[in-house]
Coordinates of C-alpha atoms and ligand atoms in Angstrom, one line a residue:
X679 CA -12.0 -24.6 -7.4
X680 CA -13.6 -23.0 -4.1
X681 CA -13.9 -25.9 -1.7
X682 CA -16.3 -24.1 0.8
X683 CA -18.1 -21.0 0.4
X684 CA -17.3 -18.9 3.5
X685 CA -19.2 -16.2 5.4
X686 CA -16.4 -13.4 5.6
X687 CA -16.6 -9.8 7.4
X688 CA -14.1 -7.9 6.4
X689 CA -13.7 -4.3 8.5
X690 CA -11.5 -1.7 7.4
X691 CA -11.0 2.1 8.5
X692 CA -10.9 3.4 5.0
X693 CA -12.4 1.7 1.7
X694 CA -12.3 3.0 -2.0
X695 CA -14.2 5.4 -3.6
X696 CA -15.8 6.6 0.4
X697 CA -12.5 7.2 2.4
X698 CA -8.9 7.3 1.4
X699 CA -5.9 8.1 2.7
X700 CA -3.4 5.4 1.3
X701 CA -3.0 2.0 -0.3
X702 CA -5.5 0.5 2.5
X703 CA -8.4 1.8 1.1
X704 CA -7.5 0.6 -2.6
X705 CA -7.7 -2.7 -0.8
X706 CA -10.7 -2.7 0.9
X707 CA -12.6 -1.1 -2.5
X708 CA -11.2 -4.2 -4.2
X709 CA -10.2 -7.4 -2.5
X710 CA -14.0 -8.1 -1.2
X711 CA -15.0 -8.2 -4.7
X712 CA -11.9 -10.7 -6.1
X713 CA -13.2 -12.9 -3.1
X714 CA -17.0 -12.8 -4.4
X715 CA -16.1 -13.4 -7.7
X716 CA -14.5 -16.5 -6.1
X717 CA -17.7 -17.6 -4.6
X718 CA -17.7 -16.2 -1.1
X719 CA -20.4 -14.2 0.8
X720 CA -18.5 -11.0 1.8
X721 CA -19.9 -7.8 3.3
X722 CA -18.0 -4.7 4.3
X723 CA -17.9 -2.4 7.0
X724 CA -16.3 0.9 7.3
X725 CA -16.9 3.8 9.7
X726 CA -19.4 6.9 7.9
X727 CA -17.3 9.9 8.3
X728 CA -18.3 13.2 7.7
X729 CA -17.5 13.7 4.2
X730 CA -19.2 10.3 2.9
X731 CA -22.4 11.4 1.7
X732 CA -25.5 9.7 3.7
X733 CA -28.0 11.2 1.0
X734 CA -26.5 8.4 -1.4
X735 CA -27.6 5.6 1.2
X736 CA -30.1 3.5 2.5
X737 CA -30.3 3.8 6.0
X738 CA -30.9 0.7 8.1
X739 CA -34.8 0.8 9.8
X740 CA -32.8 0.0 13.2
X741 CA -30.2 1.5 15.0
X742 CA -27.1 -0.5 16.3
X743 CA -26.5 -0.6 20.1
X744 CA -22.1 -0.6 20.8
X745 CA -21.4 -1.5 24.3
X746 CA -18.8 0.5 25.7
X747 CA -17.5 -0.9 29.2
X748 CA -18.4 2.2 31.5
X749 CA -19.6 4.5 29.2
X750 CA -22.6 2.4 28.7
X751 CA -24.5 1.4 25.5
X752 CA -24.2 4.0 22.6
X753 CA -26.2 3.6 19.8
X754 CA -25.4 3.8 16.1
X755 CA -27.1 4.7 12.9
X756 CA -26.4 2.4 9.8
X757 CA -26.3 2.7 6.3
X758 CA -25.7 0.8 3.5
X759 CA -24.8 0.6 -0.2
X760 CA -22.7 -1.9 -2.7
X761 CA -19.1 -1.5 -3.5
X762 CA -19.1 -0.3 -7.0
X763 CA -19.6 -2.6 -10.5
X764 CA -20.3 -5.3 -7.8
X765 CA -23.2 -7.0 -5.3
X766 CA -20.7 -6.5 -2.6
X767 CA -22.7 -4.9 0.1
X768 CA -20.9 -2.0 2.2
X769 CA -21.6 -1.2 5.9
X770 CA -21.3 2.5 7.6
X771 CA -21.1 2.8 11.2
X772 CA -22.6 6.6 11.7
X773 CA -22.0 7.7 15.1
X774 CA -21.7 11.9 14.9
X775 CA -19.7 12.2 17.6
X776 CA -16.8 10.0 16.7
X777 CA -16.8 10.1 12.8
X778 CA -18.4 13.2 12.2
X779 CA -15.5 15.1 11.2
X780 CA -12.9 16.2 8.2
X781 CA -10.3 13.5 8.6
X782 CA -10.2 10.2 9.1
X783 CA -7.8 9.7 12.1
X784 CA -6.1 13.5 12.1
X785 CA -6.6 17.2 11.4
X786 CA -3.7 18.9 10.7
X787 CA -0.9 15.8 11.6
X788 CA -2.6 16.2 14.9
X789 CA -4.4 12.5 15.5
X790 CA -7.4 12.5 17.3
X791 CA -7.1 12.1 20.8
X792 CA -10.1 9.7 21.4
X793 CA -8.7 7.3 18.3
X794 CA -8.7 4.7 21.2
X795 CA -12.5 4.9 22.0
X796 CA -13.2 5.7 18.2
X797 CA -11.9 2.6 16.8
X798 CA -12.3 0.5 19.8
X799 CA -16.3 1.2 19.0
X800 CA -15.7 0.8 15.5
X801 CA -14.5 -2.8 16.2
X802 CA -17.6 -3.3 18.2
X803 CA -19.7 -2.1 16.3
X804 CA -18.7 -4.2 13.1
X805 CA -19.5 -7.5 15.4
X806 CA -22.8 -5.6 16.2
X807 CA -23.5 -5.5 12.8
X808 CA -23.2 -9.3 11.9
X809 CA -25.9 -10.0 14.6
X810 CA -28.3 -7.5 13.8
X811 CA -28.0 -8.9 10.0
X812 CA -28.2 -12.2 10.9
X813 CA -24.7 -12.8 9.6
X814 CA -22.5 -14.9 11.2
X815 CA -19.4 -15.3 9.8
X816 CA -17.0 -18.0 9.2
X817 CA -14.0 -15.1 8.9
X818 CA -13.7 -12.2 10.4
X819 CA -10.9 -10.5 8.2
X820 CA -9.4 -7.4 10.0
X821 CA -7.0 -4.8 8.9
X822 CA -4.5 -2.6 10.6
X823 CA -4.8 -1.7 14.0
X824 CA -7.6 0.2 13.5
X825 CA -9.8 -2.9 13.6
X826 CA -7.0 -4.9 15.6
X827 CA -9.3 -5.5 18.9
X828 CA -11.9 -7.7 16.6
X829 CA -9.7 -11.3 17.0
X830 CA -9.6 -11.5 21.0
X831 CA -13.4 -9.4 21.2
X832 CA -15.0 -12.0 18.7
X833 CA -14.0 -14.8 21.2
X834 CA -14.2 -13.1 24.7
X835 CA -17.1 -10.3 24.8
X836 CA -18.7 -11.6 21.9
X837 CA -17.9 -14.9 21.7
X838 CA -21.9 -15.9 21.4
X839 CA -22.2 -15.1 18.3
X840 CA -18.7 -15.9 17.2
X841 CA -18.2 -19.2 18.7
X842 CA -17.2 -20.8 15.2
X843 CA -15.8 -18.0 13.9
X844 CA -11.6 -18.2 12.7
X845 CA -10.0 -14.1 12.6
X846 CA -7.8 -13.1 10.4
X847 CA -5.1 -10.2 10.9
X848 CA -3.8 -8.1 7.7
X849 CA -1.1 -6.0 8.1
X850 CA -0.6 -3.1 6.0
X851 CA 1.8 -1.0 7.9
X852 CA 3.7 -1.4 11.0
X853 CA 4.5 1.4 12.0
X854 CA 1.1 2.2 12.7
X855 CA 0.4 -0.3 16.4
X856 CA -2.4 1.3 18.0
X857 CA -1.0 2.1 20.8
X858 CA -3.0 3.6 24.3
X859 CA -3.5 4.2 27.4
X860 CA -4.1 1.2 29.0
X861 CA -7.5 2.2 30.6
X862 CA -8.5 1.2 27.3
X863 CA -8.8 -2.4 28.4
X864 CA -12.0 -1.2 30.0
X865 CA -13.7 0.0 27.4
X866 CA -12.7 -3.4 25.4
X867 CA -14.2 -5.5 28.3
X868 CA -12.4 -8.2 27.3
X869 CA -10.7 -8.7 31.0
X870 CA -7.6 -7.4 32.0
X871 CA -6.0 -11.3 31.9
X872 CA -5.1 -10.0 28.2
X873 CA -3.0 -7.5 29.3
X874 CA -0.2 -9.4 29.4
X875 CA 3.3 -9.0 27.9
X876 CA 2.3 -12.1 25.5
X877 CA -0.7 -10.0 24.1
X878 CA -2.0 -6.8 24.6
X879 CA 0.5 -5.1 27.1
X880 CA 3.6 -3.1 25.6
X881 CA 5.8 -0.5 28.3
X882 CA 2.5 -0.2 30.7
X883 CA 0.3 0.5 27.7
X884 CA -2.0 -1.0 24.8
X885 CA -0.9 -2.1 21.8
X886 CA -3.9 -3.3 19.8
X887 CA -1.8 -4.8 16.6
X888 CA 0.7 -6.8 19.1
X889 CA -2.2 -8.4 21.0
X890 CA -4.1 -9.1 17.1
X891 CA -1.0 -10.6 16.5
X892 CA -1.0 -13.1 19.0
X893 CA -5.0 -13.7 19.0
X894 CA -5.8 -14.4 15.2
X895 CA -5.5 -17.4 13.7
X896 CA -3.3 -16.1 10.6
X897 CA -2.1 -13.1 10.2
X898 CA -1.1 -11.5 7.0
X899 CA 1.3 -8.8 5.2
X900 CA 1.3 -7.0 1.6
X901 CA 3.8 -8.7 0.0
X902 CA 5.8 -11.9 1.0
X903 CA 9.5 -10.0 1.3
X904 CA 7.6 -7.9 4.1
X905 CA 6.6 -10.9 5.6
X906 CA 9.9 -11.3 6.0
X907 CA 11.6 -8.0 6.4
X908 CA 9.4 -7.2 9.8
X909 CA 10.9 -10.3 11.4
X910 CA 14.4 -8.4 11.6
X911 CA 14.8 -5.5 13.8
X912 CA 15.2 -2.7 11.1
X913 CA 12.0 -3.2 9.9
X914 CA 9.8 -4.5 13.0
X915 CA 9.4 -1.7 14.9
X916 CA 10.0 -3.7 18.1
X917 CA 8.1 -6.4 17.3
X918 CA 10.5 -8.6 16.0
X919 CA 10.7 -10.9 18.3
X920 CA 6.9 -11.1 19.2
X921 CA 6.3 -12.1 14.9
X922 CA 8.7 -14.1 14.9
X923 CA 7.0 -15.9 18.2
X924 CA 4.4 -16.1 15.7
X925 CA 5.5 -17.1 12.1
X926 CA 4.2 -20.5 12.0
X927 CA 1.1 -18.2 11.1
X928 CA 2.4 -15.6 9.0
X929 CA 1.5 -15.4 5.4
X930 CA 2.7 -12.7 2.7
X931 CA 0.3 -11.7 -0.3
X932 CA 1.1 -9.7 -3.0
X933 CA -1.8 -6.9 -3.5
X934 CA -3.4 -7.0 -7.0
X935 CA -4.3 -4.2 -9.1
X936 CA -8.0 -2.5 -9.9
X937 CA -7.2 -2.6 -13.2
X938 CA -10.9 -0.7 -14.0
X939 CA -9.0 1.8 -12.0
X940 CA -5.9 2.1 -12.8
X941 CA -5.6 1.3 -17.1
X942 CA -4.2 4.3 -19.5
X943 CA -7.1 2.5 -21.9
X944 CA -9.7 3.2 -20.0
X945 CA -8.9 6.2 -17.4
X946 CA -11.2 9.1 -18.1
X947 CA -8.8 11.7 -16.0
X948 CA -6.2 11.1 -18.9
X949 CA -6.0 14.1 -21.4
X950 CA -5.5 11.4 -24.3
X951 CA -6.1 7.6 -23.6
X952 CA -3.7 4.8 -24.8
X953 CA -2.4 1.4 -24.6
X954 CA 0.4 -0.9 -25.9
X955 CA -0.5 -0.8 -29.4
X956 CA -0.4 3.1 -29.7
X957 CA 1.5 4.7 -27.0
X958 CA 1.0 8.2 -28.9
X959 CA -1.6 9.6 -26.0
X960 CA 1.3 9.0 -23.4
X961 CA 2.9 12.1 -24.9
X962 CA -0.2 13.8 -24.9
X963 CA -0.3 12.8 -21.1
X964 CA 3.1 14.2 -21.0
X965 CA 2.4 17.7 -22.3
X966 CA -0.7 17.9 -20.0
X967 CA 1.2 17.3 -17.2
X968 CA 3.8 20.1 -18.3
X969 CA 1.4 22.4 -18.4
X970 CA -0.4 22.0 -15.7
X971 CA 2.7 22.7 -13.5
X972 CA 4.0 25.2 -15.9
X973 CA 6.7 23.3 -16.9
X974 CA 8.8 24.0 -20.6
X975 CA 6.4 22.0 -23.0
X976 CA 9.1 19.8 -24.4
X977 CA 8.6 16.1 -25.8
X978 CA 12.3 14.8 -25.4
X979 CA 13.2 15.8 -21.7
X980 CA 12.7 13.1 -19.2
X981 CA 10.2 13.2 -16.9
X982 CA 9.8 11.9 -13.1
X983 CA 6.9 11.6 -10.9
X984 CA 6.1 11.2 -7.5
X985 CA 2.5 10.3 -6.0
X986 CA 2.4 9.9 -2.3
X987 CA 2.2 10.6 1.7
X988 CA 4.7 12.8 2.3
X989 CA 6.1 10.4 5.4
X990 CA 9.5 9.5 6.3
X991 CA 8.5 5.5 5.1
X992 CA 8.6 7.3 1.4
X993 CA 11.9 8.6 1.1
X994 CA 11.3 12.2 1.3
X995 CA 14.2 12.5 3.2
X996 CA 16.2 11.1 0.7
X997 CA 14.8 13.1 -2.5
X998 CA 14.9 15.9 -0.3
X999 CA 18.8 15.6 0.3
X1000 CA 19.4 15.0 -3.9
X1001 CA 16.3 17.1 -5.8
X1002 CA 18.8 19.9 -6.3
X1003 CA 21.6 17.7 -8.1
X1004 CA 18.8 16.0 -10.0
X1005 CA 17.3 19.3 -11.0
X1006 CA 20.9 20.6 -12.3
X1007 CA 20.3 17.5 -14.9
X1008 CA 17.8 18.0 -17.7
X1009 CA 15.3 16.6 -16.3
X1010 CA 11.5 17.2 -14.7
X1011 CA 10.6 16.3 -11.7
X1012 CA 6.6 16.7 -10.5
X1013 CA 5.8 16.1 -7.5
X1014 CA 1.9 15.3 -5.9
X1015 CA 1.2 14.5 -1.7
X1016 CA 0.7 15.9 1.5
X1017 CA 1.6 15.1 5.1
X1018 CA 4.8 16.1 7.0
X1019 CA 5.0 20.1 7.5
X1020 CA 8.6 20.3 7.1
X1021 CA 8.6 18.4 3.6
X1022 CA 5.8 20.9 2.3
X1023 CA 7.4 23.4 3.3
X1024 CA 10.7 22.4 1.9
X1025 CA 9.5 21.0 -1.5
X1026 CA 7.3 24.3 -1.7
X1027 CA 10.7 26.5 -1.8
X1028 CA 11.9 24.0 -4.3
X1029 CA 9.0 24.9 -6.4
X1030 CA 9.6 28.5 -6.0
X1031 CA 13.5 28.3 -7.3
X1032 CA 13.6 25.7 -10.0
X1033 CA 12.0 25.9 -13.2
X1034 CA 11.9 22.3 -14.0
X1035 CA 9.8 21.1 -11.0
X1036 CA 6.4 21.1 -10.3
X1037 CA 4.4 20.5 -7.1
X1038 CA 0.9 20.0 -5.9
X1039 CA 0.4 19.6 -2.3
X1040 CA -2.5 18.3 -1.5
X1041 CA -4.9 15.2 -2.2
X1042 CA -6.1 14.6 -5.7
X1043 CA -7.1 11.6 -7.4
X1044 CA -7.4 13.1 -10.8
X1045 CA -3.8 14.2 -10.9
X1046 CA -2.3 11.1 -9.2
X1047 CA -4.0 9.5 -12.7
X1048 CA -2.5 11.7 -14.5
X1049 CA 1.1 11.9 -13.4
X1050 CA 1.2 8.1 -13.2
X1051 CA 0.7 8.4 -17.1
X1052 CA 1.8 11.7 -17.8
X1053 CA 5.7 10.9 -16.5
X1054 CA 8.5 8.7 -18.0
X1055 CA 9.5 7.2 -14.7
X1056 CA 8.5 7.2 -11.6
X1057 CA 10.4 7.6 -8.0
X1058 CA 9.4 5.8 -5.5
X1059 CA 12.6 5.7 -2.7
X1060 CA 10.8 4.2 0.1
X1061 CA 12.5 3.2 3.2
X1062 CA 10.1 0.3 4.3
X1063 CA 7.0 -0.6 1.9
X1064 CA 4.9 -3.1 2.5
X1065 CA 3.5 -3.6 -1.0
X1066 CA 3.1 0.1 -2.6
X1067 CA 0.8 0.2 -5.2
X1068 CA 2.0 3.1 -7.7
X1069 CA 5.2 1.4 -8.8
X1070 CA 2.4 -1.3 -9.4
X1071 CA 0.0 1.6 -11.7
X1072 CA 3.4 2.9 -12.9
X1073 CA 3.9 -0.3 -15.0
X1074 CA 0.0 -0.3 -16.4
X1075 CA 0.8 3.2 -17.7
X1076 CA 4.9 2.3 -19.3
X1077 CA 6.3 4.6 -16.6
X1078 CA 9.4 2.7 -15.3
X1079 CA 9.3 3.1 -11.8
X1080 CA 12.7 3.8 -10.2
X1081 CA 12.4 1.8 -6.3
X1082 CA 14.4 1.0 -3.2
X1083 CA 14.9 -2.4 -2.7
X1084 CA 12.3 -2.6 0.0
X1085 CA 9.3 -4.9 0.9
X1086 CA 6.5 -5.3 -1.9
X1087 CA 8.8 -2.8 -4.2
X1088 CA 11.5 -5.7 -4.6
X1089 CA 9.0 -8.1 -5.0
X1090 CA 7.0 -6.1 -7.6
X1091 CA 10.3 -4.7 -9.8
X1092 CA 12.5 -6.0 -11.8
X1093 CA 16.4 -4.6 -12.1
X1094 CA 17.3 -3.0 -15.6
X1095 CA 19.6 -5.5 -16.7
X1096 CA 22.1 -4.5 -19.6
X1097 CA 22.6 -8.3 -20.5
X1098 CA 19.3 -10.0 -19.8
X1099 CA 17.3 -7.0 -21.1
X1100 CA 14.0 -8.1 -18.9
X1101 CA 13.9 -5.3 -16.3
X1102 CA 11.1 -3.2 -15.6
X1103 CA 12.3 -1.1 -13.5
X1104 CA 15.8 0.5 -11.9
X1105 CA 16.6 -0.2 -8.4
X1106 CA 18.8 0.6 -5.2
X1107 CA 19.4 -1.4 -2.5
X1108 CA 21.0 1.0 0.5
X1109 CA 18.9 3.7 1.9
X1110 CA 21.2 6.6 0.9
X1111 CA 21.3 9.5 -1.3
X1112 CA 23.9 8.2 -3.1
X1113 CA 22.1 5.5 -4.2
X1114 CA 19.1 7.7 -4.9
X1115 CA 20.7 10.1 -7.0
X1116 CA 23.2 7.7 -8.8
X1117 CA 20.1 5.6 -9.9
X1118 CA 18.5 8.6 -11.1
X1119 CA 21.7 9.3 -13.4
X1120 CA 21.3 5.9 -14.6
X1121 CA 17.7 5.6 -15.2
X1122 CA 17.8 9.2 -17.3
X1123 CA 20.8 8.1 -19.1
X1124 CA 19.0 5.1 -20.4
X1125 CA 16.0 7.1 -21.0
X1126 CA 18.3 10.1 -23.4
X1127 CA 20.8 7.7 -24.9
X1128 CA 18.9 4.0 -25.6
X1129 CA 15.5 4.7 -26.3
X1130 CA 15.2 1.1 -28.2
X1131 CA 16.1 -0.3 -24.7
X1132 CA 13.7 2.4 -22.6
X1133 CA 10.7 1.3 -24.8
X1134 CA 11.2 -2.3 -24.5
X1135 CA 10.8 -2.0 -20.6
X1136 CA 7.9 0.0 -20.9
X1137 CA 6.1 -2.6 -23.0
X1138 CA 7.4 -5.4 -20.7
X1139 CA 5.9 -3.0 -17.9
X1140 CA 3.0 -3.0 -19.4
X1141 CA 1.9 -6.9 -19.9
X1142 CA 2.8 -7.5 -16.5
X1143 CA -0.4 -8.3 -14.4
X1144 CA -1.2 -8.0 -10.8
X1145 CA -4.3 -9.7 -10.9
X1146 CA -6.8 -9.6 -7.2
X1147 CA -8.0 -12.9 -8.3
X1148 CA -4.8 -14.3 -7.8
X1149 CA -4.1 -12.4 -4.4
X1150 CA -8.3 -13.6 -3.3
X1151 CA -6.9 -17.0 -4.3
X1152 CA -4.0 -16.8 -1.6
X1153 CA -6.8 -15.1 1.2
X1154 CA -8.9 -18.0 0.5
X1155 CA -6.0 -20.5 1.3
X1156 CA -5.5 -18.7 4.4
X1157 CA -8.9 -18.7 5.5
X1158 CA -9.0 -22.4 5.4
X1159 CA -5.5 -22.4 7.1
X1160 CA -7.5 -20.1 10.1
X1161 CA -10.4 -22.1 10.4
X1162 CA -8.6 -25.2 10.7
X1163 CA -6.3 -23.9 13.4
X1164 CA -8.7 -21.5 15.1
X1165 CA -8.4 -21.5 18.9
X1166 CA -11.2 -22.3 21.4
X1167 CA -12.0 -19.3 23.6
X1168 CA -10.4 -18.4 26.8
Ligands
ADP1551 P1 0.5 3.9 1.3 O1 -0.7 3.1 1.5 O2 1.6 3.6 2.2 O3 0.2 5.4 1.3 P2 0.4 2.8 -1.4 O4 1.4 2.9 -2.5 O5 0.0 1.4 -1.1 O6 1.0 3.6 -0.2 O7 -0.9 3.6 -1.8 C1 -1.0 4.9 -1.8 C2 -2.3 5.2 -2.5 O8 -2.7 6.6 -2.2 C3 -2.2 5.2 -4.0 O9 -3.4 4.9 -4.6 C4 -1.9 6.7 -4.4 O10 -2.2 7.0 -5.7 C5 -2.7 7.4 -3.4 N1 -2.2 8.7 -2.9 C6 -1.2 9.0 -2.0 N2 -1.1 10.3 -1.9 C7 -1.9 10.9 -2.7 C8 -2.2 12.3 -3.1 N3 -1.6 13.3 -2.5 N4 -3.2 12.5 -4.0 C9 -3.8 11.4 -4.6 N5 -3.6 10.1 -4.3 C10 -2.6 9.9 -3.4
GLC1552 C1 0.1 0.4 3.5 C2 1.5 0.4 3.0 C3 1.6 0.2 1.5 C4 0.5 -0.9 1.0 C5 -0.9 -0.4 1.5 C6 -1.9 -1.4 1.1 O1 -0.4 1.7 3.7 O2 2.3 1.5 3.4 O3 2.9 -0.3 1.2 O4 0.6 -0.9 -0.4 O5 -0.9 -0.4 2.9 O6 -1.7 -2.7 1.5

């Protein structure tokens, strides 16, 4: 039972249903509710881009003044609403000229040059916030390195308001550091004595998620095997050494699922609806899918799916290097994401040959529902993950999700195993298209030849549960872990 009830501000760049671009945002929609449910006082604060529609918020009577080291005090509009099917209130920091525009951090895989400033304010900003509201907090909870400066500003700049305050760190992905000129240290104004090889300072520049690191009084990642994984050099992306400086505080949690969300029973997008006791609207699914990429309406083929950013961290490379051996199989393959020019291109002249695959490129929520329930298994050959939540959908919807070994994938799936029979999945271990394709061979031959054996898995896919309460249970244990360790100011 919840010993204290905690004050928590929790600040993300991207948040479920206003801003998405990957698994952060189906986080910061749905953790901050799992922790009210548990008793806490949570609000949320996200930046308003341009596409989040201000007509369907209240705005706040007063505006928020951001100081920003030499460029002075710049002030802020903010609005408000509640995370849906909850009391959770949301946040938006409205500032026209750094969030009024398409994308969130890039247009065209260009990132915006002024990212720095942007999210530098952003972090500000959120602090702002707390004091205008009267809220202070007993966690700050950030995420990624977009909000990586709010540890060391809450007890430097800030540190009035923040004096009791513990920080914690989450990190989702890192690859992603935040790394900048160093000038930046300016506009943080949190004195250049941070700037230091221990904290903030990296080859003469900024790194915002190596100095979080060092400043927060836990820090966490997506899945406890990641935890581990980004203490070794092939998946720290230099900093090993500097986590592992730091593991007394590291803590790995599994992310849960928004089972409202994500639930064949229940998801509206689905041409036919259906669960473990009738499974016929899966085939329904199935057909849908086929036609909406044109593929040969057939009920006995297998088909594969892939939702996701078309990054190296997926696997492209790999699928890109087997998709023509799969595709001699009998087999379907569709195909939904967006990102790296050279895989939209390729994957787009894939389309264009091969009658059995089917490709959207592009962003679309509806069709990432439907694949997840429309396909028999689903592909997901990452090279790092640090949770991955659609091999996490996959299971709701009985699609057997076919993984590399990798972070919060090898914690999440269970090996087909021909004696034990309690598999969920079919993984690989080495990062090679071997191991890609000859999994593939595998997972379609158990699909074509032992259809007993298939639809066991999918039903034991099925009951599995990734609950949020659970993960909220582990963000509370580590709140009281930061508080009780939390660092006086220097
Ligand atoms: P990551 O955060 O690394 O991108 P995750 O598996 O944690 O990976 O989360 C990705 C989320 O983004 C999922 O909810 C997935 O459905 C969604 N997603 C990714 N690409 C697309 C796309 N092109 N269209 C729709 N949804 C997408
Ligand atoms: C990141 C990771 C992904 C994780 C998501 C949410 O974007 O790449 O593995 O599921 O964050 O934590």
């Amino acid at each position: 039972m919840l010993k204290n009830k905690l004050k928590i501000l929790f600040a993300a760049a991207e948040v479920v249903p206003f801003a998405k671009t990957g698994g952060l945002a189906d986080v910061a929609g749905a953790l901050p509710k799992a922790l009210k449910e548990l008793g806490h006082d949570i609000i949320v604060v996200m930046p308003r881009y341009y596409k989040i529609d201000k007509s369907k918020l209240t705005k706040l009577p007063a505006p928020l003044g951001v100081p920003m080291g030499v460029m002075g005090e710049l002030w802020a509009a903010v609005y408000t609403t509640t995370l849906p099917q909850s009391d959770v209130p949301i946040y938006f920091i409205d500032y026209e000229e750094y969030f009024g525009r398409h994308g969130l951090y890039e247009d065209e895989n260009d990132g915006y040059h002024d990212n720095d400033n942007r999210f530098i304010f952003f972090s500000k900003a959120a602090l702002q916030l707390c004091k205008m509201l009267q809220f202070t907090p007993d966690i700050i909870h950030a995420n990624d390195w977009h909000t990586a400066a709010m540890p060391l500003l809450s007890r430097t700049r800030f540190v009035h308001d923040f004096a009791h305050t513990a920080s914690v760190l989450t990190i989702h992905n890192l690859q992603h550091q935040g790394n900048f000129f160093k000038g930046i240290m300016d506009v943080m104004e949190v004195g250049w004595g941070h700037f230091n090889s221990h904290e903030f300072e990296d080859f003469d520049r900024v790194n915002l998620l190596k100095g979080a690191i060092e400043q927060a009084d836990a820090v966490t990642t997506v899945s406890k095997k990641y935890a581990q994984e980004i203490q070794t050099e092939e998946f720290g992306f230099g900093l090993e050494k500097h986590i592992q400086a730091h593991a007394k505080k590291l803590f790995g949690i599994l992310n849960g699922v928004d089972y409202n969300e994500w639930n064949p029973s229940l998801d509206n997008a689905l041409a036919k609806k259906y669960d473990l006791d009738d499974m016929s609207g899966k085939l329904e699914c199935k057909r849908d899918i086929q036609k909406h990429f044109n593929l040969e309406v057939r009920d006995d083929v297998a088909l594969i799916g892939f939702v996701g950013r078309f990054a190296e961290q997926k696997g492209i490379g790999l699928i890109a290097g087997v998709i023509n051996g799969i595709l001699d199989l009998d087999v379907q393959i569709v195909m939904l994401g967006a990102g790296e020019k050279w895989a939209e291109g390729f994957f787009s002249d894939v389309a264009h040959h091969r009658a059995n695959f089917g490709l959207h490129v592009g962003y679309s929520d509806a069709l990432a529902h439907k694949i997840e329930a429309g396909s028999d298994m689903f592909l997901m050959p990452s090279i790092f993950e640090p949770c991955g939540l659609n091999q996490i959908y996959s299971l709701r919807y009985g699609t057997l999700p076919i993984v590399r070994a990798a972070g919060g994938l090898d914690d999440t799936i269970i090996n087909f195993d021909e004696n034990h029979k309690n598999g969920n999945g079919f993984k690989f271990y080495e990062a090679s298209q071997d191991a890609l394709y000859n999994t593939v061979l595998w997972a379609v031959d158990i699909y074509n030849n032992d259809k007993t054996e298939f639809k066991i898995m999918q039903k034991t896919a099925m009951k599995e549960h990734f609950s949020w309460i659970d993960s909220a249970k582990g963000y509370e244990a580590v709140y009281e872990y930061a508080l009780s360790k939390k660092r006086v100011s220097k």
